[in-house]
Amino acid sequence: MSPQHADADHPDDVSPKDRFVTVYGRKPVLEALTDPALEVDKVVLAEGADPRAVRPILDAARSRGVRVTRASAQRVKVLAGNGRQDQGVIADVVAPGMRTVERFLAALGPDAPARVLVLDGLTNPANVGMILRSATAAGVEGVLLPRRGLPSIDPLVVKASAGVAFHAPVLRAGTAAAGLAALAEAGFVLLGLDGGSTTSLFDAELAPRTALVVGGETDGLTDDVRGELHGTVAIPMAGGVESLNAACAATLACFELARRAVPSSTADHR
């Protein structure tokens, strides 16, 4: 790992799930190894993998100086989190924008404004990937992806994000509710997107520190998350449309947060 990533945000005691995006499958791993913009920490091959099939991966890893280790096929499946598509190979790709919520807040300091998008109960990897792309494009400071209750950042998410997932400002917490509790303690106002709310997102007062939660595709906000919220807001619908796709709603919300963001210079002189 290069020195720029061996800093206080990525100490050895931080879980790999909070440091890397793990890709699996021969083609995604080879693509990561041959992309000069990505830093691959290591490759894990299943014992007994077809030498001819993995030769390009071994050659690419050697040319990049990437460590290759061997593990049982079952272990590779566990590490990949996908028992059918790993093809006996995974790679840990350094995600420079990824950190725990606690480390994000420590780096943010006590007074700086910030906008965080929180994903709660989404199940579709494509939606997660598209939301990461939109949130990064809108310039939000963090996207909270809980380790439980959400798809892992895998090749499906990476593909839907058009590769942005590797660099997105991903925040990690055990659950969405736990991450929200930490944000609230740091002075964030927690709002959930809810079609039943009587307050429009476009009319609501947004605090300098705002966390906006997008619920799951089918069930919306979970009960645990609702218990942490300070309020809810809705995206007004016309023409008899009941709701938007989760990725569409999140995109709109991110750019509304960006439109009304408090400039850092203004916050510094309040």
PDB file of C-alpha atoms in Angstrom:
ATOM      1  CA  MET A   1       0.000   0.000   0.000  1.00  0.00           C
ATOM      2  CA  SER A   2       1.377   3.434  -0.902  1.00  0.00           C
ATOM      3  CA  PRO A   3       2.237   5.923   1.881  1.00  0.00           C
ATOM      4  CA  GLN A   4      -0.607   8.229   0.915  1.00  0.00           C
ATOM      5  CA  HIS A   5      -3.086   5.540   1.972  1.00  0.00           C
ATOM      6  CA  ALA A   6      -1.241   4.373   5.076  1.00  0.00           C
ATOM      7  CA  ASP A   7      -2.411   7.379   7.076  1.00  0.00           C
ATOM      8  CA  ALA A   8      -4.632   8.009  10.060  1.00  0.00           C
ATOM      9  CA  ASP A   9      -7.744   7.364   8.000  1.00  0.00           C
ATOM     10  CA  HIS A  10      -6.623   3.845   7.110  1.00  0.00           C
ATOM     11  CA  PRO A  11      -4.781   2.313  10.069  1.00  0.00           C
ATOM     12  CA  ASP A  12      -4.130  -1.391  10.214  1.00  0.00           C
ATOM     13  CA  ASP A  13      -6.926  -1.954  12.727  1.00  0.00           C
ATOM     14  CA  VAL A  14      -9.635  -0.673  10.361  1.00  0.00           C
ATOM     15  CA  SER A  15     -11.699  -3.438   8.787  1.00  0.00           C
ATOM     16  CA  PRO A  16     -10.901  -4.208   5.144  1.00  0.00           C
ATOM     17  CA  LYS A  17     -14.584  -3.568   4.428  1.00  0.00           C
ATOM     18  CA  ASP A  18     -13.945   0.048   5.446  1.00  0.00           C
ATOM     19  CA  ARG A  19     -10.818   0.418   3.306  1.00  0.00           C
ATOM     20  CA  PHE A  20     -11.316  -1.494   0.087  1.00  0.00           C
ATOM     21  CA  VAL A  21     -13.791  -2.233  -2.670  1.00  0.00           C
ATOM     22  CA  THR A  22     -13.589  -5.977  -3.285  1.00  0.00           C
ATOM     23  CA  VAL A  23     -14.134  -7.034  -6.876  1.00  0.00           C
ATOM     24  CA  TYR A  24     -14.549 -10.623  -7.969  1.00  0.00           C
ATOM     25  CA  GLY A  25     -14.479 -12.534 -11.224  1.00  0.00           C
ATOM     26  CA  ARG A  26     -11.645 -12.832 -13.727  1.00  0.00           C
ATOM     27  CA  LYS A  27     -12.684  -9.936 -16.001  1.00  0.00           C
ATOM     28  CA  PRO A  28     -13.379  -7.348 -13.243  1.00  0.00           C
ATOM     29  CA  VAL A  29     -10.148  -8.249 -11.442  1.00  0.00           C
ATOM     30  CA  LEU A  30      -8.108  -7.983 -14.643  1.00  0.00           C
ATOM     31  CA  GLU A  31      -9.761  -4.645 -15.453  1.00  0.00           C
ATOM     32  CA  ALA A  32      -8.829  -3.325 -12.002  1.00  0.00           C
ATOM     33  CA  LEU A  33      -5.237  -4.500 -12.390  1.00  0.00           C
ATOM     34  CA  THR A  34      -4.849  -2.868 -15.791  1.00  0.00           C
ATOM     35  CA  ASP A  35      -6.441   0.467 -14.796  1.00  0.00           C
ATOM     36  CA  PRO A  36      -3.579   2.832 -13.867  1.00  0.00           C
ATOM     37  CA  ALA A  37      -6.003   5.054 -11.927  1.00  0.00           C
ATOM     38  CA  LEU A  38      -6.696   2.271  -9.429  1.00  0.00           C
ATOM     39  CA  GLU A  39      -4.472   0.938  -6.663  1.00  0.00           C
ATOM     40  CA  VAL A  40      -4.941  -2.766  -6.013  1.00  0.00           C
ATOM     41  CA  ASP A  41      -3.843  -3.890  -2.559  1.00  0.00           C
ATOM     42  CA  LYS A  42      -3.884  -7.635  -3.209  1.00  0.00           C
ATOM     43  CA  VAL A  43      -5.314 -10.451  -5.293  1.00  0.00           C
ATOM     44  CA  VAL A  44      -6.589 -13.718  -3.814  1.00  0.00           C
ATOM     45  CA  LEU A  45      -6.748 -16.797  -6.044  1.00  0.00           C
ATOM     46  CA  ALA A  46      -8.535 -20.032  -5.262  1.00  0.00           C
ATOM     47  CA  GLU A  47      -6.303 -23.051  -4.929  1.00  0.00           C
ATOM     48  CA  GLY A  48      -6.625 -25.230  -7.999  1.00  0.00           C
ATOM     49  CA  ALA A  49      -7.664 -22.363 -10.284  1.00  0.00           C
ATOM     50  CA  ASP A  50      -7.151 -23.071 -13.987  1.00  0.00           C
ATOM     51  CA  PRO A  51      -3.586 -21.822 -14.697  1.00  0.00           C
ATOM     52  CA  ARG A  52      -4.454 -20.787 -18.259  1.00  0.00           C
ATOM     53  CA  ALA A  53      -7.500 -18.794 -17.153  1.00  0.00           C
ATOM     54  CA  VAL A  54      -5.676 -16.867 -14.441  1.00  0.00           C
ATOM     55  CA  ARG A  55      -2.389 -16.344 -16.284  1.00  0.00           C
ATOM     56  CA  PRO A  56      -3.334 -12.825 -17.508  1.00  0.00           C
ATOM     57  CA  ILE A  57      -4.232 -11.897 -13.925  1.00  0.00           C
ATOM     58  CA  LEU A  58      -0.931 -13.201 -12.577  1.00  0.00           C
ATOM     59  CA  ASP A  59       0.991 -11.355 -15.302  1.00  0.00           C
ATOM     60  CA  ALA A  60      -0.860  -8.093 -14.651  1.00  0.00           C
ATOM     61  CA  ALA A  61      -0.365  -8.395 -10.885  1.00  0.00           C
ATOM     62  CA  ARG A  62       3.334  -9.055 -11.346  1.00  0.00           C
ATOM     63  CA  SER A  63       3.742  -6.032 -13.616  1.00  0.00           C
ATOM     64  CA  ARG A  64       2.033  -3.815 -11.023  1.00  0.00           C
ATOM     65  CA  GLY A  65       3.863  -5.331  -8.077  1.00  0.00           C
ATOM     66  CA  VAL A  66       0.575  -6.480  -6.528  1.00  0.00           C
ATOM     67  CA  ARG A  67       0.688  -9.246  -3.937  1.00  0.00           C
ATOM     68  CA  VAL A  68      -1.074 -12.501  -4.903  1.00  0.00           C
ATOM     69  CA  THR A  69      -2.122 -15.001  -2.254  1.00  0.00           C
ATOM     70  CA  ARG A  70      -3.845 -18.380  -2.434  1.00  0.00           C
ATOM     71  CA  ALA A  71      -6.869 -19.543  -0.453  1.00  0.00           C
ATOM     72  CA  SER A  72      -9.383 -22.358  -0.577  1.00  0.00           C
ATOM     73  CA  ALA A  73     -12.212 -22.003  -3.060  1.00  0.00           C
ATOM     74  CA  GLN A  74     -14.653 -21.760  -0.158  1.00  0.00           C
ATOM     75  CA  ARG A  75     -12.628 -18.966   1.433  1.00  0.00           C
ATOM     76  CA  VAL A  76     -12.637 -17.008  -1.820  1.00  0.00           C
ATOM     77  CA  LYS A  77     -16.420 -17.362  -2.010  1.00  0.00           C
ATOM     78  CA  VAL A  78     -16.743 -16.028   1.542  1.00  0.00           C
ATOM     79  CA  LEU A  79     -14.453 -13.080   0.826  1.00  0.00           C
ATOM     80  CA  ALA A  80     -16.311 -12.289  -2.393  1.00  0.00           C
ATOM     81  CA  GLY A  81     -19.701 -12.520  -0.727  1.00  0.00           C
ATOM     82  CA  ASN A  82     -20.968 -14.129  -3.906  1.00  0.00           C
ATOM     83  CA  GLY A  83     -20.924 -17.893  -4.252  1.00  0.00           C
ATOM     84  CA  ARG A  84     -21.671 -18.124  -7.965  1.00  0.00           C
ATOM     85  CA  GLN A  85     -19.739 -15.427  -9.812  1.00  0.00           C
ATOM     86  CA  ASP A  86     -16.344 -15.108  -8.122  1.00  0.00           C
ATOM     87  CA  GLN A  87     -14.660 -17.506 -10.617  1.00  0.00           C
ATOM     88  CA  GLY A  88     -12.044 -18.240  -7.987  1.00  0.00           C
ATOM     89  CA  VAL A  89     -10.476 -14.791  -7.846  1.00  0.00           C
ATOM     90  CA  ILE A  90     -10.966 -11.535  -5.953  1.00  0.00           C
ATOM     91  CA  ALA A  91      -9.035  -8.286  -5.637  1.00  0.00           C
ATOM     92  CA  ASP A  92      -9.061  -5.610  -2.947  1.00  0.00           C
ATOM     93  CA  VAL A  93      -9.012  -2.178  -4.597  1.00  0.00           C
ATOM     94  CA  VAL A  94      -8.013   0.788  -2.437  1.00  0.00           C
ATOM     95  CA  ALA A  95     -10.933   3.189  -1.998  1.00  0.00           C
ATOM     96  CA  PRO A  96      -9.327   6.519  -1.024  1.00  0.00           C
ATOM     97  CA  GLY A  97     -12.660   8.195  -0.272  1.00  0.00           C
ATOM     98  CA  MET A  98     -13.901   5.444   2.052  1.00  0.00           C
ATOM     99  CA  ARG A  99     -13.791   5.849   5.827  1.00  0.00           C
ATOM    100  CA  THR A 100     -15.832   5.136   8.908  1.00  0.00           C
ATOM    101  CA  VAL A 101     -18.370   7.703  10.059  1.00  0.00           C
ATOM    102  CA  GLU A 102     -16.260   8.354  13.157  1.00  0.00           C
ATOM    103  CA  ARG A 103     -13.151   9.173  11.133  1.00  0.00           C
ATOM    104  CA  PHE A 104     -15.166  11.335   8.765  1.00  0.00           C
ATOM    105  CA  LEU A 105     -16.488  13.366  11.690  1.00  0.00           C
ATOM    106  CA  ALA A 106     -13.047  13.672  13.284  1.00  0.00           C
ATOM    107  CA  ALA A 107     -11.615  15.024  10.030  1.00  0.00           C
ATOM    108  CA  LEU A 108     -14.610  17.329   9.510  1.00  0.00           C
ATOM    109  CA  GLY A 109     -14.117  19.106  12.814  1.00  0.00           C
ATOM    110  CA  PRO A 110     -16.791  20.663  15.040  1.00  0.00           C
ATOM    111  CA  ASP A 111     -18.015  23.586  12.914  1.00  0.00           C
ATOM    112  CA  ALA A 112     -17.689  22.815   9.202  1.00  0.00           C
ATOM    113  CA  PRO A 113     -20.937  22.471   7.220  1.00  0.00           C
ATOM    114  CA  ALA A 114     -21.510  19.164   5.452  1.00  0.00           C
ATOM    115  CA  ARG A 115     -24.142  17.207   3.576  1.00  0.00           C
ATOM    116  CA  VAL A 116     -24.475  13.453   3.933  1.00  0.00           C
ATOM    117  CA  LEU A 117     -26.745  11.088   2.043  1.00  0.00           C
ATOM    118  CA  VAL A 118     -27.739   7.931   3.923  1.00  0.00           C
ATOM    119  CA  LEU A 119     -29.011   4.751   2.251  1.00  0.00           C
ATOM    120  CA  ASP A 120     -31.458   2.685   4.272  1.00  0.00           C
ATOM    121  CA  GLY A 121     -32.648  -0.745   3.211  1.00  0.00           C
ATOM    122  CA  LEU A 122     -31.982  -0.532  -0.520  1.00  0.00           C
ATOM    123  CA  THR A 123     -31.682  -3.948  -2.146  1.00  0.00           C
ATOM    124  CA  ASN A 124     -30.850  -3.238  -5.790  1.00  0.00           C
ATOM    125  CA  PRO A 125     -27.087  -2.953  -6.466  1.00  0.00           C
ATOM    126  CA  ALA A 126     -27.791  -0.912  -9.587  1.00  0.00           C
ATOM    127  CA  ASN A 127     -29.591   1.717  -7.527  1.00  0.00           C
ATOM    128  CA  VAL A 128     -26.714   1.866  -5.049  1.00  0.00           C
ATOM    129  CA  GLY A 129     -24.212   2.337  -7.871  1.00  0.00           C
ATOM    130  CA  MET A 130     -26.224   5.044  -9.593  1.00  0.00           C
ATOM    131  CA  ILE A 131     -26.720   6.864  -6.305  1.00  0.00           C
ATOM    132  CA  LEU A 132     -22.975   6.810  -5.608  1.00  0.00           C
ATOM    133  CA  ARG A 133     -22.357   8.359  -9.015  1.00  0.00           C
ATOM    134  CA  SER A 134     -25.001  11.064  -8.538  1.00  0.00           C
ATOM    135  CA  ALA A 135     -23.974  11.909  -4.978  1.00  0.00           C
ATOM    136  CA  THR A 136     -20.325  12.206  -5.968  1.00  0.00           C
ATOM    137  CA  ALA A 137     -21.249  14.411  -8.927  1.00  0.00           C
ATOM    138  CA  ALA A 138     -23.327  16.647  -6.645  1.00  0.00           C
ATOM    139  CA  GLY A 139     -20.383  17.064  -4.291  1.00  0.00           C
ATOM    140  CA  VAL A 140     -21.957  15.749  -1.102  1.00  0.00           C
ATOM    141  CA  GLU A 141     -19.349  15.189   1.573  1.00  0.00           C
ATOM    142  CA  GLY A 142     -20.381  11.632   2.368  1.00  0.00           C
ATOM    143  CA  VAL A 143     -22.654   8.758   1.368  1.00  0.00           C
ATOM    144  CA  LEU A 144     -23.363   6.456   4.282  1.00  0.00           C
ATOM    145  CA  LEU A 145     -23.505   2.825   3.154  1.00  0.00           C
ATOM    146  CA  PRO A 146     -24.120   0.624   6.206  1.00  0.00           C
ATOM    147  CA  ARG A 147     -22.412  -2.758   6.267  1.00  0.00           C
ATOM    148  CA  ARG A 148     -25.728  -4.453   7.079  1.00  0.00           C
ATOM    149  CA  GLY A 149     -29.007  -3.992   5.259  1.00  0.00           C
ATOM    150  CA  LEU A 150     -27.483  -2.908   1.940  1.00  0.00           C
ATOM    151  CA  PRO A 151     -25.751  -4.644  -0.984  1.00  0.00           C
ATOM    152  CA  SER A 152     -21.968  -4.770  -0.687  1.00  0.00           C
ATOM    153  CA  ILE A 153     -19.906  -2.609  -3.021  1.00  0.00           C
ATOM    154  CA  ASP A 154     -19.313  -5.321  -5.603  1.00  0.00           C
ATOM    155  CA  PRO A 155     -18.830  -5.401  -9.395  1.00  0.00           C
ATOM    156  CA  LEU A 156     -22.558  -4.837  -9.951  1.00  0.00           C
ATOM    157  CA  VAL A 157     -22.443  -1.627  -7.890  1.00  0.00           C
ATOM    158  CA  VAL A 158     -19.174  -0.560  -9.506  1.00  0.00           C
ATOM    159  CA  LYS A 159     -20.597  -1.087 -13.007  1.00  0.00           C
ATOM    160  CA  ALA A 160     -23.763   0.877 -12.248  1.00  0.00           C
ATOM    161  CA  SER A 161     -21.648   3.724 -10.872  1.00  0.00           C
ATOM    162  CA  ALA A 162     -19.477   3.720 -14.027  1.00  0.00           C
ATOM    163  CA  GLY A 163     -16.453   3.200 -11.810  1.00  0.00           C
ATOM    164  CA  VAL A 164     -17.187   6.115  -9.477  1.00  0.00           C
ATOM    165  CA  ALA A 165     -17.695   3.696  -6.567  1.00  0.00           C
ATOM    166  CA  PHE A 166     -13.926   3.281  -6.296  1.00  0.00           C
ATOM    167  CA  HIS A 167     -13.487   6.991  -5.514  1.00  0.00           C
ATOM    168  CA  ALA A 168     -16.833   7.990  -3.965  1.00  0.00           C
ATOM    169  CA  PRO A 169     -16.922   9.564  -0.464  1.00  0.00           C
ATOM    170  CA  VAL A 170     -18.303   6.406   1.145  1.00  0.00           C
ATOM    171  CA  LEU A 171     -18.952   6.411   4.894  1.00  0.00           C
ATOM    172  CA  ARG A 172     -19.220   3.132   6.785  1.00  0.00           C
ATOM    173  CA  ALA A 173     -21.170   2.144   9.889  1.00  0.00           C
ATOM    174  CA  GLY A 174     -22.606  -1.126  11.140  1.00  0.00           C
ATOM    175  CA  THR A 175     -26.175  -0.042  10.443  1.00  0.00           C
ATOM    176  CA  ALA A 176     -27.861   3.037   9.063  1.00  0.00           C
ATOM    177  CA  ALA A 177     -29.354   3.782  12.492  1.00  0.00           C
ATOM    178  CA  ALA A 178     -25.946   3.592  14.185  1.00  0.00           C
ATOM    179  CA  GLY A 179     -24.429   5.909  11.582  1.00  0.00           C
ATOM    180  CA  LEU A 180     -27.283   8.381  11.991  1.00  0.00           C
ATOM    181  CA  ALA A 181     -26.860   8.391  15.759  1.00  0.00           C
ATOM    182  CA  ALA A 182     -23.196   9.330  15.343  1.00  0.00           C
ATOM    183  CA  LEU A 183     -24.087  12.079  12.877  1.00  0.00           C
ATOM    184  CA  ALA A 184     -26.760  13.472  15.204  1.00  0.00           C
ATOM    185  CA  GLU A 185     -24.269  13.599  18.059  1.00  0.00           C
ATOM    186  CA  ALA A 186     -22.025  15.673  15.808  1.00  0.00           C
ATOM    187  CA  GLY A 187     -24.784  18.224  15.192  1.00  0.00           C
ATOM    188  CA  PHE A 188     -26.361  16.908  11.990  1.00  0.00           C
ATOM    189  CA  VAL A 189     -30.083  17.362  11.448  1.00  0.00           C
ATOM    190  CA  LEU A 190     -31.474  14.050  10.212  1.00  0.00           C
ATOM    191  CA  LEU A 191     -34.235  14.125   7.601  1.00  0.00           C
ATOM    192  CA  GLY A 192     -35.835  11.209   5.806  1.00  0.00           C
ATOM    193  CA  LEU A 193     -37.330  11.237   2.329  1.00  0.00           C
ATOM    194  CA  ASP A 194     -40.929  10.111   2.796  1.00  0.00           C
ATOM    195  CA  GLY A 195     -43.713  10.502   0.267  1.00  0.00           C
ATOM    196  CA  GLY A 196     -46.207  10.873   3.101  1.00  0.00           C
ATOM    197  CA  SER A 197     -44.531  13.946   4.574  1.00  0.00           C
ATOM    198  CA  THR A 198     -46.362  17.261   4.409  1.00  0.00           C
ATOM    199  CA  THR A 199     -43.088  19.208   4.138  1.00  0.00           C
ATOM    200  CA  SER A 200     -41.585  19.682   0.681  1.00  0.00           C
ATOM    201  CA  LEU A 201     -37.858  19.100   0.310  1.00  0.00           C
ATOM    202  CA  PHE A 202     -37.743  22.330  -1.695  1.00  0.00           C
ATOM    203  CA  ASP A 203     -39.357  24.399   1.086  1.00  0.00           C
ATOM    204  CA  ALA A 204     -37.760  22.818   4.137  1.00  0.00           C
ATOM    205  CA  GLU A 205     -35.084  24.654   6.066  1.00  0.00           C
ATOM    206  CA  LEU A 206     -31.847  22.739   5.708  1.00  0.00           C
ATOM    207  CA  ALA A 207     -29.283  23.064   8.454  1.00  0.00           C
ATOM    208  CA  PRO A 208     -25.602  23.602   7.592  1.00  0.00           C
ATOM    209  CA  ARG A 209     -25.123  20.011   8.690  1.00  0.00           C
ATOM    210  CA  THR A 210     -27.842  17.899   7.113  1.00  0.00           C
ATOM    211  CA  ALA A 211     -28.104  14.151   6.614  1.00  0.00           C
ATOM    212  CA  LEU A 212     -30.825  13.049   4.213  1.00  0.00           C
ATOM    213  CA  VAL A 213     -31.987   9.429   4.239  1.00  0.00           C
ATOM    214  CA  VAL A 214     -33.265   7.523   1.211  1.00  0.00           C
ATOM    215  CA  GLY A 215     -35.285   4.414   2.054  1.00  0.00           C
ATOM    216  CA  GLY A 216     -35.610   1.071   0.315  1.00  0.00           C
ATOM    217  CA  GLU A 217     -37.233   0.530  -3.058  1.00  0.00           C
ATOM    218  CA  THR A 218     -40.270  -1.291  -1.686  1.00  0.00           C
ATOM    219  CA  ASP A 219     -40.649  -0.549   2.012  1.00  0.00           C
ATOM    220  CA  GLY A 220     -39.127   2.907   2.314  1.00  0.00           C
ATOM    221  CA  LEU A 221     -37.551   3.977   5.587  1.00  0.00           C
ATOM    222  CA  THR A 222     -37.007   1.269   8.181  1.00  0.00           C
ATOM    223  CA  ASP A 223     -38.432   1.578  11.680  1.00  0.00           C
ATOM    224  CA  ASP A 224     -34.960   1.753  13.262  1.00  0.00           C
ATOM    225  CA  VAL A 225     -34.032   4.677  11.066  1.00  0.00           C
ATOM    226  CA  ARG A 226     -37.333   6.486  11.613  1.00  0.00           C
ATOM    227  CA  GLY A 227     -36.564   6.420  15.310  1.00  0.00           C
ATOM    228  CA  GLU A 228     -33.407   8.473  14.717  1.00  0.00           C
ATOM    229  CA  LEU A 229     -34.905  11.141  12.452  1.00  0.00           C
ATOM    230  CA  HIS A 230     -35.639  14.743  13.375  1.00  0.00           C
ATOM    231  CA  GLY A 231     -38.208  14.986  10.597  1.00  0.00           C
ATOM    232  CA  THR A 232     -39.234  13.945   7.096  1.00  0.00           C
ATOM    233  CA  VAL A 233     -39.521  15.709   3.763  1.00  0.00           C
ATOM    234  CA  ALA A 234     -41.176  14.775   0.482  1.00  0.00           C
ATOM    235  CA  ILE A 235     -40.460  15.362  -3.182  1.00  0.00           C
ATOM    236  CA  PRO A 236     -43.693  16.875  -4.549  1.00  0.00           C
ATOM    237  CA  MET A 237     -45.338  14.698  -7.188  1.00  0.00           C
ATOM    238  CA  ALA A 238     -47.695  15.789  -9.960  1.00  0.00           C
ATOM    239  CA  GLY A 239     -49.680  14.010 -12.650  1.00  0.00           C
ATOM    240  CA  GLY A 240     -50.814  11.213 -10.379  1.00  0.00           C
ATOM    241  CA  VAL A 241     -47.271   9.835  -9.976  1.00  0.00           C
ATOM    242  CA  GLU A 242     -46.908   8.280  -6.522  1.00  0.00           C
ATOM    243  CA  SER A 243     -43.128   8.093  -6.233  1.00  0.00           C
ATOM    244  CA  LEU A 244     -39.790   8.069  -8.015  1.00  0.00           C
ATOM    245  CA  ASN A 245     -37.268   5.296  -8.376  1.00  0.00           C
ATOM    246  CA  ALA A 246     -34.914   5.359  -5.379  1.00  0.00           C
ATOM    247  CA  ALA A 247     -31.929   6.350  -7.522  1.00  0.00           C
ATOM    248  CA  CYS A 248     -33.901   9.165  -9.188  1.00  0.00           C
ATOM    249  CA  ALA A 249     -35.140  10.472  -5.841  1.00  0.00           C
ATOM    250  CA  ALA A 250     -31.644  10.348  -4.363  1.00  0.00           C
ATOM    251  CA  THR A 251     -30.170  12.169  -7.354  1.00  0.00           C
ATOM    252  CA  LEU A 252     -32.721  14.951  -7.118  1.00  0.00           C
ATOM    253  CA  ALA A 253     -32.179  15.227  -3.363  1.00  0.00           C
ATOM    254  CA  CYS A 254     -28.386  15.374  -3.715  1.00  0.00           C
ATOM    255  CA  PHE A 255     -28.515  18.251  -6.148  1.00  0.00           C
ATOM    256  CA  GLU A 256     -31.020  20.101  -3.971  1.00  0.00           C
ATOM    257  CA  LEU A 257     -28.579  19.726  -1.085  1.00  0.00           C
ATOM    258  CA  ALA A 258     -25.824  21.026  -3.359  1.00  0.00           C
ATOM    259  CA  ARG A 259     -27.924  23.976  -4.519  1.00  0.00           C
ATOM    260  CA  ARG A 260     -28.499  25.098  -0.957  1.00  0.00           C
ATOM    261  CA  ALA A 261     -25.120  24.178   0.495  1.00  0.00           C
ATOM    262  CA  VAL A 262     -23.509  26.653   2.908  1.00  0.00           C
ATOM    263  CA  PRO A 263     -20.168  27.759   1.424  1.00  0.00           C
ATOM    264  CA  SER A 264     -17.240  26.883   3.681  1.00  0.00           C
ATOM    265  CA  SER A 265     -16.039  30.498   3.632  1.00  0.00           C
ATOM    266  CA  THR A 266     -19.425  31.653   4.933  1.00  0.00           C
ATOM    267  CA  ALA A 267     -19.406  29.052   7.690  1.00  0.00           C
ATOM    268  CA  ASP A 268     -15.878  30.018   8.704  1.00  0.00           C
ATOM    269  CA  HIS A 269     -16.895  33.624   9.344  1.00  0.00           C
ATOM    270  CA  ARG A 270     -20.209  33.209  11.116  1.00  0.00           C
TER     271      ARG A 270
END
